[in-house]
CSV table of C-alpha atoms in Angstrom, one decimal:
chain,number,residue,atom,x,y,z
A,1,MET,CA,141.5,155.3,78.9
A,2,TRP,CA,140.1,158.3,80.6
A,3,LYS,CA,139.2,159.5,77.5
A,4,GLN,CA,136.6,156.3,77.2
A,5,LEU,CA,135.9,156.8,80.8
A,6,ILE,CA,134.8,160.5,80.7
A,7,GLY,CA,133.0,159.5,77.2
A,8,LYS,CA,130.4,157.5,79.4
A,9,PHE,CA,128.8,160.6,81.6
A,10,PRO,CA,126.9,163.1,79.7
A,11,ARG,CA,128.8,166.7,79.9
A,12,LYS,CA,127.5,169.3,81.7
A,13,SER,CA,124.7,171.6,79.4
A,14,GLN,CA,124.9,174.8,78.5
A,15,LYS,CA,122.3,176.3,80.4
A,16,SER,CA,124.2,174.6,83.6
A,17,ASP,CA,127.4,176.5,82.0
A,18,GLN,CA,125.5,180.6,82.0
A,19,GLU,CA,124.0,178.9,85.9
A,20,HIS,CA,127.1,178.6,86.6
A,21,SER,CA,128.8,182.0,85.5
A,22,ARG,CA,126.4,183.7,87.0
A,23,ASN,CA,126.7,182.3,90.5
A,24,PRO,CA,130.4,181.4,90.7
A,25,ASN,CA,129.9,179.6,94.4
A,26,SER,CA,128.3,176.7,92.7
A,27,GLY,CA,131.5,175.5,91.9
A,28,PRO,CA,133.6,172.6,94.5
A,29,SER,CA,133.6,174.5,98.1
A,30,VAL,CA,137.1,174.7,100.4
A,31,SER,CA,136.7,174.0,103.8
A,32,SER,CA,136.9,176.6,106.4
A,33,GLN,CA,140.7,175.3,107.5
A,34,GLY,CA,142.1,176.2,103.5
A,35,SER,CA,142.8,172.1,102.8
A,36,GLY,CA,141.8,172.5,99.6
A,37,ARG,CA,140.1,169.6,99.6
A,38,ALA,CA,136.9,169.0,97.5
A,39,ASN,CA,133.6,168.7,99.3
A,40,PRO,CA,132.2,165.3,98.8
A,41,ASN,CA,128.9,166.3,98.8
A,42,SER,CA,129.4,168.7,96.0
A,43,PRO,CA,128.0,167.2,92.5
A,44,VAL,CA,130.6,168.4,90.7
A,45,THR,CA,132.8,166.3,92.9
A,46,LYS,CA,130.6,163.3,92.6
A,47,ARG,CA,130.7,163.8,88.9
A,48,ALA,CA,134.3,163.4,89.7
A,49,SER,CA,134.3,160.2,91.2
A,50,ALA,CA,132.1,159.0,88.6
A,51,ALA,CA,134.8,159.9,86.0
A,52,VAL,CA,137.2,158.1,88.4
A,53,PHE,CA,135.5,155.7,88.9
A,54,PRO,CA,132.5,154.0,87.5
A,55,ALA,CA,129.5,153.4,89.1
A,56,CYS,CA,128.9,150.2,88.0
A,57,ALA,CA,131.6,148.7,89.7
A,58,ILE,CA,131.2,150.1,93.1
A,59,ALA,CA,129.2,147.3,94.7
A,60,GLY,CA,126.6,148.2,97.0
A,61,ILE,CA,126.9,151.9,98.1
A,62,GLU,CA,128.7,155.4,97.0
A,63,PRO,CA,132.0,155.5,98.1
A,64,LEU,CA,132.2,159.3,98.7
A,65,LEU,CA,129.5,159.2,101.8
A,66,ALA,CA,131.8,160.1,105.0
A,67,PHE,CA,132.2,156.7,107.6
A,68,LYS,CA,130.4,158.9,110.1
A,69,ASP,CA,127.3,158.7,107.8
A,70,VAL,CA,126.6,155.3,107.5
A,71,SER,CA,125.1,152.9,109.9
A,72,SER,CA,127.9,150.6,111.6
A,73,SER,CA,126.6,147.0,109.5
A,74,ASP,CA,127.6,149.4,106.3
A,75,LYS,CA,130.9,150.6,106.7
A,76,LEU,CA,132.7,147.6,106.1
A,77,ASN,CA,130.9,147.9,102.5
A,78,LEU,CA,131.4,151.7,102.6
A,79,PHE,CA,135.2,150.8,103.2
A,80,ILE,CA,135.2,148.2,100.3
A,81,SER,CA,134.1,151.0,98.5
A,82,LYS,CA,136.3,153.4,98.7
A,83,LEU,CA,139.1,151.1,98.5
A,84,SER,CA,138.4,150.0,94.6
A,85,LEU,CA,137.9,153.8,94.0
A,86,CYS,CA,141.6,154.2,95.0
A,87,CYS,CA,142.8,151.4,92.5
A,88,VAL,CA,142.6,154.0,89.9
A,89,VAL,CA,146.2,155.0,89.0
A,90,PHE,CA,147.7,158.0,87.9
A,91,ASP,CA,150.7,159.9,85.8
A,92,PHE,CA,152.1,161.9,88.6
A,93,THR,CA,154.9,162.7,86.1
A,94,ASP,CA,152.4,165.3,84.3
A,95,THR,CA,151.2,167.9,87.1
A,96,VAL,CA,147.9,169.0,84.7
A,97,LYS,CA,146.1,166.1,84.1
A,98,ASN,CA,143.9,164.9,86.1
A,99,THR,CA,144.3,167.0,88.8
A,100,GLN,CA,140.6,167.2,90.3
A,101,GLU,CA,140.7,163.0,90.3
A,102,LYS,CA,144.2,163.0,92.1
A,103,GLU,CA,142.8,165.3,95.2
A,104,LEU,CA,139.6,163.3,95.3
A,105,LYS,CA,141.9,160.1,95.4
A,106,ARG,CA,144.1,161.7,97.9
A,107,ASP,CA,141.0,162.4,100.3
A,108,THR,CA,139.8,158.8,99.9
A,109,LEU,CA,142.8,157.5,101.5
A,110,PHE,CA,142.7,160.0,103.8
A,111,GLU,CA,139.6,158.6,105.0
A,112,LEU,CA,140.8,154.8,104.7
A,113,LEU,CA,144.1,155.7,107.3
A,114,ASP,CA,141.6,157.4,109.6
A,115,PHE,CA,139.2,154.2,109.8
A,116,ILE,CA,141.8,151.6,110.0
A,117,SER,CA,143.8,153.6,112.4
A,118,GLN,CA,140.5,153.5,114.9
A,119,ASN,CA,139.9,149.9,115.8
A,120,PRO,CA,137.5,149.3,113.3
A,121,PRO,CA,135.4,146.3,113.3
A,122,LYS,CA,137.1,142.7,112.8
A,123,LEU,CA,137.7,142.9,108.7
A,124,SER,CA,135.7,140.4,106.7
A,125,GLU,CA,137.6,138.7,104.8
A,126,PRO,CA,136.7,141.0,101.4
A,127,ALA,CA,137.7,143.6,103.2
A,128,VAL,CA,141.4,142.2,103.4
A,129,LEU,CA,141.3,141.4,100.8
A,130,ALA,CA,140.2,144.8,98.9
A,131,SER,CA,142.6,146.2,101.1
A,132,CYS,CA,145.9,143.7,99.6
A,133,LYS,CA,144.5,144.4,96.7
A,134,MET,CA,144.1,148.9,96.5
A,135,CYS,CA,147.6,148.4,97.8
A,136,SER,CA,149.5,146.1,95.1
A,137,VAL,CA,147.8,148.6,92.8
A,138,ASN,CA,149.3,151.1,93.9
A,139,LEU,CA,152.7,149.7,94.9
A,140,PHE,CA,153.6,147.0,92.4
A,141,ARG,CA,151.7,149.0,89.5
A,142,PRO,CA,154.1,149.6,85.8
A,143,PHE,CA,156.1,152.6,86.5
A,144,PRO,CA,156.3,155.2,83.5
A,145,PRO,CA,159.6,156.3,82.7
A,146,ASN,CA,162.1,158.5,85.1
A,147,SER,CA,159.3,157.3,88.1
A,148,ARG,CA,160.9,155.0,89.8
A,149,SER,CA,164.6,153.3,90.7
A,150,SER,CA,166.9,153.6,87.5
A,151,ASN,CA,168.5,151.2,88.9
A,152,LEU,CA,172.5,152.6,89.6
A,153,SER,CA,174.2,151.2,91.7
A,154,SER,CA,174.9,153.8,94.6
A,155,GLY,CA,178.9,153.1,94.4
A,156,GLU,CA,178.8,154.5,91.3
A,157,ASN,CA,176.4,158.0,92.0
A,158,ASP,CA,178.7,161.2,92.0
A,159,LEU,CA,179.0,162.5,95.6
A,160,ASP,CA,176.8,165.1,94.5
A,161,ASP,CA,174.4,163.2,93.2
A,162,GLU,CA,170.4,163.6,95.1
A,163,PRO,CA,168.1,161.2,95.8
A,164,THR,CA,165.3,160.4,93.1
A,165,PHE,CA,161.9,161.2,94.8
A,166,ASP,CA,159.5,160.1,93.6
A,167,PRO,CA,156.1,162.4,92.1
A,168,ALA,CA,153.5,160.0,93.2
A,169,TRP,CA,154.4,159.9,97.2
A,170,ALA,CA,151.9,162.6,97.6
A,171,HIS,CA,149.7,159.4,96.8
A,172,LEU,CA,151.9,156.2,98.1
A,173,GLN,CA,152.9,157.8,101.5
A,174,LEU,CA,149.1,157.5,102.3
A,175,VAL,CA,149.1,154.0,100.7
A,176,TYR,CA,152.2,152.5,103.0
A,177,GLU,CA,150.5,154.1,106.3
A,178,PHE,CA,147.3,152.4,105.0
A,179,LEU,CA,149.4,149.1,104.6
A,180,LEU,CA,151.5,149.6,108.1
A,181,LYS,CA,148.0,150.3,110.0
A,182,PHE,CA,146.1,147.8,108.0
A,183,ILE,CA,149.2,144.9,109.2
A,184,THR,CA,148.9,146.1,113.1
A,185,SER,CA,145.9,146.6,113.4
A,186,SER,CA,143.8,144.4,116.3
A,187,SER,CA,141.1,143.9,113.6
A,188,LEU,CA,142.8,141.7,111.3
A,189,GLU,CA,143.2,138.4,112.0
A,190,SER,CA,146.4,136.8,111.0
A,191,LYS,CA,144.7,133.3,109.0
A,192,VAL,CA,142.8,135.7,106.9
A,193,ALA,CA,145.3,137.8,106.2
A,194,LYS,CA,148.2,135.1,105.2
A,195,LYS,CA,146.0,134.2,102.3
A,196,TYR,CA,146.6,137.2,100.6
A,197,ILE,CA,149.6,138.7,102.0
A,198,ASN,CA,151.6,135.2,100.4
A,199,ASN,CA,155.0,134.5,99.0
A,200,SER,CA,154.6,136.3,95.7
A,201,TYR,CA,153.0,139.5,98.2
A,202,ILE,CA,156.1,139.6,100.3
A,203,LEU,CA,158.6,138.7,97.2
A,204,LYS,CA,157.3,141.9,95.4
A,205,PHE,CA,157.6,143.9,98.4
A,206,ILE,CA,160.9,143.1,98.5
A,207,ASP,CA,161.9,144.4,95.0
A,208,LEU,CA,160.3,147.5,96.1
A,209,PHE,CA,163.4,148.1,98.3
A,210,ASP,CA,165.5,149.1,94.9
A,211,SER,CA,163.6,152.6,95.0
A,212,GLU,CA,165.5,155.4,95.0
A,213,ASP,CA,163.3,157.2,96.6
A,214,PRO,CA,164.4,157.1,100.8
A,215,ARG,CA,161.3,157.9,102.2
A,216,GLU,CA,159.9,155.0,100.0
A,217,ARG,CA,162.5,152.7,101.6
A,218,ASP,CA,162.3,153.8,104.9
A,219,CYS,CA,158.4,153.0,104.7
A,220,LEU,CA,159.1,149.5,102.6
A,221,LYS,CA,161.5,148.9,105.9
A,222,ALA,CA,159.3,149.6,109.1
A,223,ILE,CA,156.4,147.4,107.2
A,224,LEU,CA,158.6,144.7,106.2
A,225,HIS,CA,159.9,144.5,109.7
A,226,ARG,CA,156.1,144.3,110.8
A,227,ILE,CA,154.9,141.3,108.1
A,228,TYR,CA,158.2,139.5,109.8
A,229,GLY,CA,157.2,140.0,113.7
A,230,LYS,CA,153.8,139.3,113.4
A,231,TYR,CA,153.6,136.2,110.1
A,232,MET,CA,156.1,133.7,111.9
A,233,VAL,CA,155.5,131.3,109.0
A,234,HIS,CA,156.5,133.6,106.3
A,235,ARG,CA,160.0,134.6,108.4
A,236,PRO,CA,162.2,132.0,106.5
A,237,PHE,CA,161.2,132.7,102.9
A,238,ILE,CA,161.2,136.3,104.1
A,239,ARG,CA,165.1,135.5,105.1
A,240,LYS,CA,165.8,133.8,101.3
A,241,SER,CA,164.5,136.5,99.8
A,242,ILE,CA,166.8,138.7,101.8
A,243,GLY,CA,169.9,136.5,101.2
A,244,ASN,CA,168.8,136.3,97.6
A,245,VAL,CA,168.9,140.1,96.8
A,246,LEU,CA,172.4,140.5,98.7
A,247,TYR,CA,173.7,137.4,96.6
A,248,ARG,CA,172.5,138.9,93.2
A,249,PHE,CA,174.0,142.7,94.6
A,250,VAL,CA,177.3,140.7,95.6
A,251,PHE,CA,178.0,138.2,92.7
A,252,GLU,CA,176.0,139.9,89.7
A,253,ASN,CA,176.1,143.4,89.3
A,254,GLU,CA,176.5,145.3,92.8
A,255,LYS,CA,173.5,147.9,91.7
A,256,HIS,CA,171.1,148.4,94.1
A,257,ASN,CA,169.8,151.3,96.3
A,258,GLY,CA,167.8,149.5,99.3
A,259,ILE,CA,170.8,147.4,100.6
A,260,ALA,CA,171.0,149.4,103.8
A,261,GLU,CA,167.6,149.1,104.7
A,262,LEU,CA,167.7,145.5,103.6
A,263,LEU,CA,170.4,144.9,106.5
A,264,GLU,CA,169.0,146.9,109.0
A,265,ILE,CA,165.9,144.7,109.2
A,266,PHE,CA,168.1,141.8,109.6
A,267,GLY,CA,169.8,142.7,112.0
A,268,SER,CA,167.0,142.7,114.2
A,269,VAL,CA,165.8,139.6,113.0
A,270,ILE,CA,169.5,138.3,114.2
A,271,THR,CA,169.0,139.4,117.4
A,272,GLY,CA,166.1,137.2,117.8
A,273,PHE,CA,168.0,133.8,116.3
A,274,ALA,CA,167.4,130.9,119.3
A,275,LEU,CA,170.9,129.6,120.4
A,276,PRO,CA,172.6,127.2,119.1
A,277,LEU,CA,172.5,129.0,116.1
A,278,LYS,CA,171.0,126.9,113.0
A,279,GLU,CA,173.6,126.3,110.2
A,280,GLU,CA,171.3,128.3,108.0
A,281,HIS,CA,172.2,131.3,109.6
A,282,LYS,CA,176.4,130.8,110.1
A,283,ILE,CA,176.2,130.2,106.5
A,284,PHE,CA,174.1,133.3,105.6
A,285,LEU,CA,177.4,134.9,107.9
A,286,SER,CA,179.7,133.6,105.5
A,287,ARG,CA,177.9,133.7,101.9
A,288,ALA,CA,176.6,136.7,102.2
A,289,LEU,CA,177.7,139.4,104.8
A,290,ILE,CA,181.0,138.7,104.3
A,291,PRO,CA,181.1,138.6,100.7
A,292,LEU,CA,179.2,142.4,101.3
A,293,HIS,CA,182.6,143.8,102.3
A,294,LYS,CA,184.1,143.5,98.5
A,295,PRO,CA,181.4,145.8,96.7
A,296,LYS,CA,182.9,149.4,96.0
A,297,SER,CA,180.0,150.9,97.9
A,298,LEU,CA,180.6,149.5,101.2
A,299,GLY,CA,180.7,153.0,102.6
A,300,ILE,CA,176.7,153.4,102.4
A,301,TYR,CA,175.8,150.1,103.9
A,302,PHE,CA,178.8,149.7,106.5
A,303,GLN,CA,177.5,150.5,109.7
A,304,GLN,CA,174.5,148.3,109.4
A,305,LEU,CA,176.5,145.7,108.2
A,306,LEU,CA,179.2,146.0,111.1
A,307,TYR,CA,176.2,145.7,113.5
A,308,CYS,CA,174.8,142.5,112.0
A,309,VAL,CA,178.5,140.9,112.1
A,310,SER,CA,178.5,141.8,115.6
A,311,GLN,CA,175.3,140.2,116.0
A,312,PHE,CA,176.6,137.7,115.0
A,313,ILE,CA,180.0,136.9,116.7
A,314,GLU,CA,178.0,138.1,119.9
A,315,LYS,CA,175.1,135.1,119.3
A,316,ASP,CA,178.3,132.8,119.1
A,317,PRO,CA,181.9,134.2,119.3
A,318,LYS,CA,183.5,131.2,118.3
A,319,LEU,CA,182.4,132.7,114.4
A,320,ALA,CA,185.1,135.8,115.2
A,321,SER,CA,187.4,133.7,113.6
A,322,GLY,CA,185.7,132.8,110.4
A,323,VAL,CA,184.9,137.2,110.3
A,324,ILE,CA,188.7,137.8,110.7
A,325,GLU,CA,189.5,135.5,107.3
A,326,GLY,CA,186.6,136.5,105.5
A,327,LEU,CA,188.3,140.4,106.1
A,328,LEU,CA,191.3,139.0,105.1
A,329,ARG,CA,190.3,137.3,102.0
A,330,TYR,CA,188.6,140.5,100.7
A,331,TRP,CA,191.2,143.2,101.9
A,332,PRO,CA,191.1,146.5,99.8
A,333,ILE,CA,194.7,146.4,98.9
A,334,THR,CA,194.2,149.6,97.0
A,335,ASN,CA,191.2,151.0,98.2
A,336,SER,CA,192.3,153.2,101.4
A,337,GLN,CA,189.0,154.4,102.4
A,338,LYS,CA,187.5,150.3,102.6
A,339,GLU,CA,190.9,150.1,104.3
A,340,VAL,CA,190.2,152.1,107.4
A,341,MET,CA,186.7,150.6,107.7
A,342,PHE,CA,188.3,147.3,107.3
A,343,LEU,CA,190.2,148.4,110.6
A,344,GLY,CA,187.2,149.5,112.4
A,345,GLU,CA,185.8,146.6,112.1
A,346,LEU,CA,188.5,144.5,112.9
A,347,GLU,CA,188.9,146.1,116.0
A,348,GLU,CA,185.2,145.4,117.3
A,349,VAL,CA,186.0,142.0,116.6
A,350,LEU,CA,189.3,141.7,118.0
A,351,GLU,CA,187.5,143.3,121.1
A,352,VAL,CA,185.0,139.8,121.7
A,353,ILE,CA,187.4,137.2,120.4
A,354,SER,CA,188.7,134.6,122.9
A,355,VAL,CA,191.5,133.7,122.7
A,356,ALA,CA,191.8,130.1,121.4
A,357,GLU,CA,189.7,131.8,118.2
A,358,PHE,CA,192.3,134.8,118.1
A,359,GLU,CA,195.5,131.9,117.8
A,360,LYS,CA,193.6,130.6,114.3
A,361,VAL,CA,193.7,134.0,112.9
A,362,MET,CA,196.9,135.7,114.5
A,363,VAL,CA,199.6,134.9,111.8
A,364,PRO,CA,197.9,136.0,108.7
A,365,LEU,CA,196.0,138.8,110.5
A,366,PHE,CA,199.4,140.6,111.9
A,367,TRP,CA,201.2,140.3,108.8
A,368,ARG,CA,198.4,142.6,106.9
A,369,LEU,CA,198.4,144.6,110.2
A,370,GLY,CA,202.1,144.9,109.3
A,371,ARG,CA,201.2,146.0,105.6
A,372,CYS,CA,198.8,148.9,106.8
A,373,ILE,CA,201.7,150.0,109.3
A,374,ASN,CA,203.9,150.5,106.7
A,375,SER,CA,201.2,152.6,103.9
A,376,TYR,CA,201.7,155.6,102.6
A,377,HIS,CA,198.3,156.5,103.2
A,378,PHE,CA,198.7,158.0,106.6
A,379,GLN,CA,195.6,157.1,107.6
A,380,VAL,CA,195.7,153.4,107.1
A,381,ALA,CA,198.9,153.7,109.3
A,382,GLU,CA,197.4,156.0,111.8
A,383,ARG,CA,194.0,153.6,111.7
A,384,ALA,CA,196.5,150.2,112.1
A,385,LEU,CA,198.5,151.5,114.7
A,386,PHE,CA,195.2,153.3,116.9
A,387,LEU,CA,195.0,149.2,117.5
A,388,TRP,CA,198.0,149.4,119.6
A,389,ASN,CA,195.9,151.7,122.1
A,390,ASN,CA,192.8,149.2,122.7
A,391,ASP,CA,193.6,147.0,126.3
A,392,GLN,CA,192.0,143.9,124.6
A,393,VAL,CA,193.6,143.7,121.6
A,394,MET,CA,197.0,144.6,123.6
A,395,ASN,CA,196.4,141.4,126.3
A,396,LEU,CA,195.8,139.2,123.0
A,397,ILE,CA,199.0,140.6,121.4
A,398,ALA,CA,201.1,140.2,125.1
A,399,GLN,CA,199.4,136.5,125.8
A,400,ASN,CA,200.9,135.7,122.0
A,401,ARG,CA,203.8,138.1,121.7
A,402,GLN,CA,206.6,135.3,120.9
A,403,VAL,CA,204.5,134.9,117.6
A,404,ILE,CA,203.5,138.7,117.2
A,405,LEU,CA,206.3,140.7,117.8
A,406,PRO,CA,208.3,139.2,115.3
A,407,ILE,CA,205.9,139.7,112.4
A,408,VAL,CA,205.3,143.3,113.4
A,409,ILE,CA,208.5,145.0,114.4
A,410,PRO,CA,210.2,144.8,111.5
A,411,SER,CA,207.2,147.1,110.2
A,412,LEU,CA,207.7,149.2,113.1
A,413,GLU,CA,211.5,149.5,112.7
A,414,ALA,CA,210.5,150.7,108.4
A,415,ASN,CA,208.3,153.2,109.7
A,416,VAL,CA,210.8,154.6,111.5
A,417,GLN,CA,213.8,155.2,108.8
A,418,ASN,CA,210.9,155.8,105.5
A,419,HIS,CA,207.7,157.1,106.6
A,420,TRP,CA,206.9,160.5,105.2
A,421,ASN,CA,203.8,161.6,107.7
A,422,GLN,CA,205.2,163.2,111.5
A,423,ALA,CA,201.9,161.9,112.7
A,424,VAL,CA,202.8,158.6,111.7
A,425,LEU,CA,206.5,158.9,113.1
A,426,ASN,CA,204.7,160.1,116.6
A,427,LEU,CA,202.7,156.4,116.9
A,428,THR,CA,205.2,154.6,115.8
A,429,SER,CA,207.5,155.8,118.6
A,430,ASN,CA,204.9,155.0,121.1
A,431,VAL,CA,204.1,151.5,119.9
A,432,ARG,CA,207.9,150.9,120.5
A,433,LYS,CA,207.2,152.4,123.5
A,434,ILE,CA,204.2,150.1,124.2
A,435,ILE,CA,205.9,146.8,122.9
A,436,ALA,CA,209.1,147.4,124.6
A,437,GLU,CA,207.3,147.2,128.1
A,438,LEU,CA,206.1,144.0,126.9
A,439,ASP,CA,209.1,142.1,126.8
A,440,ASP,CA,212.5,144.2,126.1
A,441,ALA,CA,214.4,141.0,125.7
A,442,LEU,CA,212.0,140.1,122.9
A,443,VAL,CA,212.2,143.1,121.3
A,444,SER,CA,216.2,143.8,121.3
A,445,THR,CA,216.2,140.5,119.7
A,446,CYS,CA,213.7,141.1,117.2
A,447,ILE,CA,215.6,144.0,116.4
A,448,GLU,CA,218.8,142.6,115.9
A,449,ARG,CA,217.1,140.2,113.6
A,450,TYR,CA,215.7,142.7,111.3
A,451,GLN,CA,219.0,145.0,111.3
A,452,GLU,CA,220.8,141.3,110.5
A,453,GLU,CA,218.5,140.9,107.9
A,454,ARG,CA,218.3,144.2,106.6
A,455,GLU,CA,222.2,144.5,105.8
A,456,ARG,CA,222.0,140.7,104.0
A,457,LYS,CA,219.2,142.0,101.5
A,458,ASN,CA,221.3,145.1,101.3
A,459,SER,CA,224.4,143.4,100.1
A,460,GLU,CA,222.8,141.0,97.8
A,461,VAL,CA,221.1,144.0,96.4
A,462,GLU,CA,224.7,145.3,96.0
A,463,LYS,CA,226.3,142.0,94.5
A,464,ARG,CA,224.1,142.2,92.1
A,465,ASN,CA,224.5,145.6,90.9
A,466,LYS,CA,227.7,144.7,90.5
A,467,VAL,CA,226.7,141.5,88.3
A,468,TRP,CA,224.7,144.0,86.5
A,469,GLU,CA,227.7,146.7,86.0
A,470,ARG,CA,230.3,143.8,84.8
A,471,LEU,CA,227.5,142.1,82.2
A,472,GLU,CA,227.1,145.8,81.1
A,473,ASN,CA,231.1,146.5,80.5
A,474,VAL,CA,231.4,143.0,78.9
A,475,ALA,CA,228.6,144.1,76.4
A,476,SER,CA,230.0,147.7,75.5
A,477,LEU,CA,233.5,145.7,74.7
A,478,GLN,CA,231.3,143.5,71.9
A,479,PRO,CA,231.4,144.9,68.7
A,480,MET,CA,227.8,145.5,67.5
A,481,SER,CA,227.0,144.0,63.8
A,482,ARG,CA,224.3,145.1,61.8
A,483,ASN,CA,220.4,143.3,61.1
A,484,THR,CA,221.7,141.2,63.2
A,485,ALA,CA,218.6,138.6,64.6
A,486,VAL,CA,218.6,136.9,67.4
A,487,LEU,CA,217.0,133.3,68.4
A,488,VAL,CA,215.8,132.8,72.2
A,489,SER,CA,214.9,129.2,72.4
A,490,HIS,CA,212.9,128.0,75.5
C-alpha cells in the first residue's frame, strides 16, 4: 500500500539531488533541544506527510501547520486534519520501515495531546467523530504476529517469564493519553460523545485488556474507570461485559491477562453500589467472584479479588456466610499455596461476620480447619493455627465452643502426637492452652472422647489384622492346583 501511495507523488529530480549533495544543511532540521523531531516547515517533511496521508483526503487545511499558526476559528479544522493524519497504522515489528513517517505521526500525536490538554473550545460533532475514529483505528487494529497478546494463561507461564511489550508502544501510549484527556475534557459534551463511545466501542475496548503489555493494561484501566464514571447510561453494560469476561475465564479456558485490572475497576465500582444491594449485584458475587477462586492462577489477581469480596461483605454483612460456603466449595485440597491464601481470606471474612451468619457455617468450616491443622505442609498448618490469635475469631469460638471444640480438639491431639514440624507443634501447644482457658471441663471431656475413639479404632484395626492373618494361614494350607480358573459371580 505504501508503495502505491508514495508512487503517486513525484520523486526528487537528479538536479535537486545534486543540490542536496552540495548543501548538506538542506535536509530535515533538528530542534536545538536535540529532540530529533522533524521540522514541519521543511520540504522533506511535507513530502513525507503527503506519503503518509494523501493531500486530497485531508479536508480543508494542511495538517502540518502548528495550532499557534492558525486562527481560533480554524483550530478545530486543523485538529480534525491532524487526527486524520494519525489514522494510518504502521508495522512496528520492522524497525527500519517507514521511520520518517512514524516520527511524523508521533510528533502529530504530541501536538494533539497538547491541544486537548489545554481545554480547547467546545468540540464539534465532527471533531468528536474524528477523535473516536483515530483512537479506534490505532487501538482496535488488526495486529501483526507476536505484537499483541498471545492469549496465554497467566497461570501457565513460568515464573521467570518476562511480560511482552508491544513494539508500537511509542505511538500507543500517546493514543491512550489522548483518549484519557479527550474523555475527561470539559470541552466534550457527554450527549455528543455517547453517540460514538457506544456499547460496541466499549466492548472492543474491554477486549483489549487481554494484552500482555502491563503498561497498556494500566492505561485501559484508567480510561475505562473514567468512562464508567462519566457515562451513567453505559454502567450496566460495562458491568455485564466485565462479568462475561470473568465467566469465560473461569468456566471455559482460564486464559486472560487482564483479570487483575478488571477486578481493580470492579472494586471501585462496588464501593458506589447503593443499599440495599440489587439482586443483580449479589448474583455477580456468587456466580463470578466466588468461582474466581477456582483457577490455578489465583495468586496473580488474589489481592484484587479479596478487595472486591470484602467490599461486598462491608456493604451487606449477611453475604459473609455465602462467601464462606463458596470458599469451602472451591477449597484447594492439593494446592498448598492457594490453601494459605484461602485461610487468609477466611480470616478477613470472620473478622466482620455476625454471630448469626457464623453459626450457619461453623460446622463445615471447622471441619475443614481441622484438616488444615493436620496438613503436612507446615505453612498451611501454621496459617490455620494462627486464626486462634485473632480476638474476633476467638470471640466467635467462645460463644459456640460446645459445637466447635469437639470438632477441632481431635485434630490438635493428632498434631501433638504425629506432626513432623516443630513450629507447628509449638503453635498446637499454644492453641491447646488457649482453649483450656475457655472451658477446661469441656476440653477434658473432648480429650477423653478422642482417646476412647482412638482406642476403639486401634482395637478394630487389630481385629481386622487378626482376621486377615487367619485367612492367610488357612489359604496357605490349601493345595495349589495348576491351571485353575476361578469364576466370580456378581
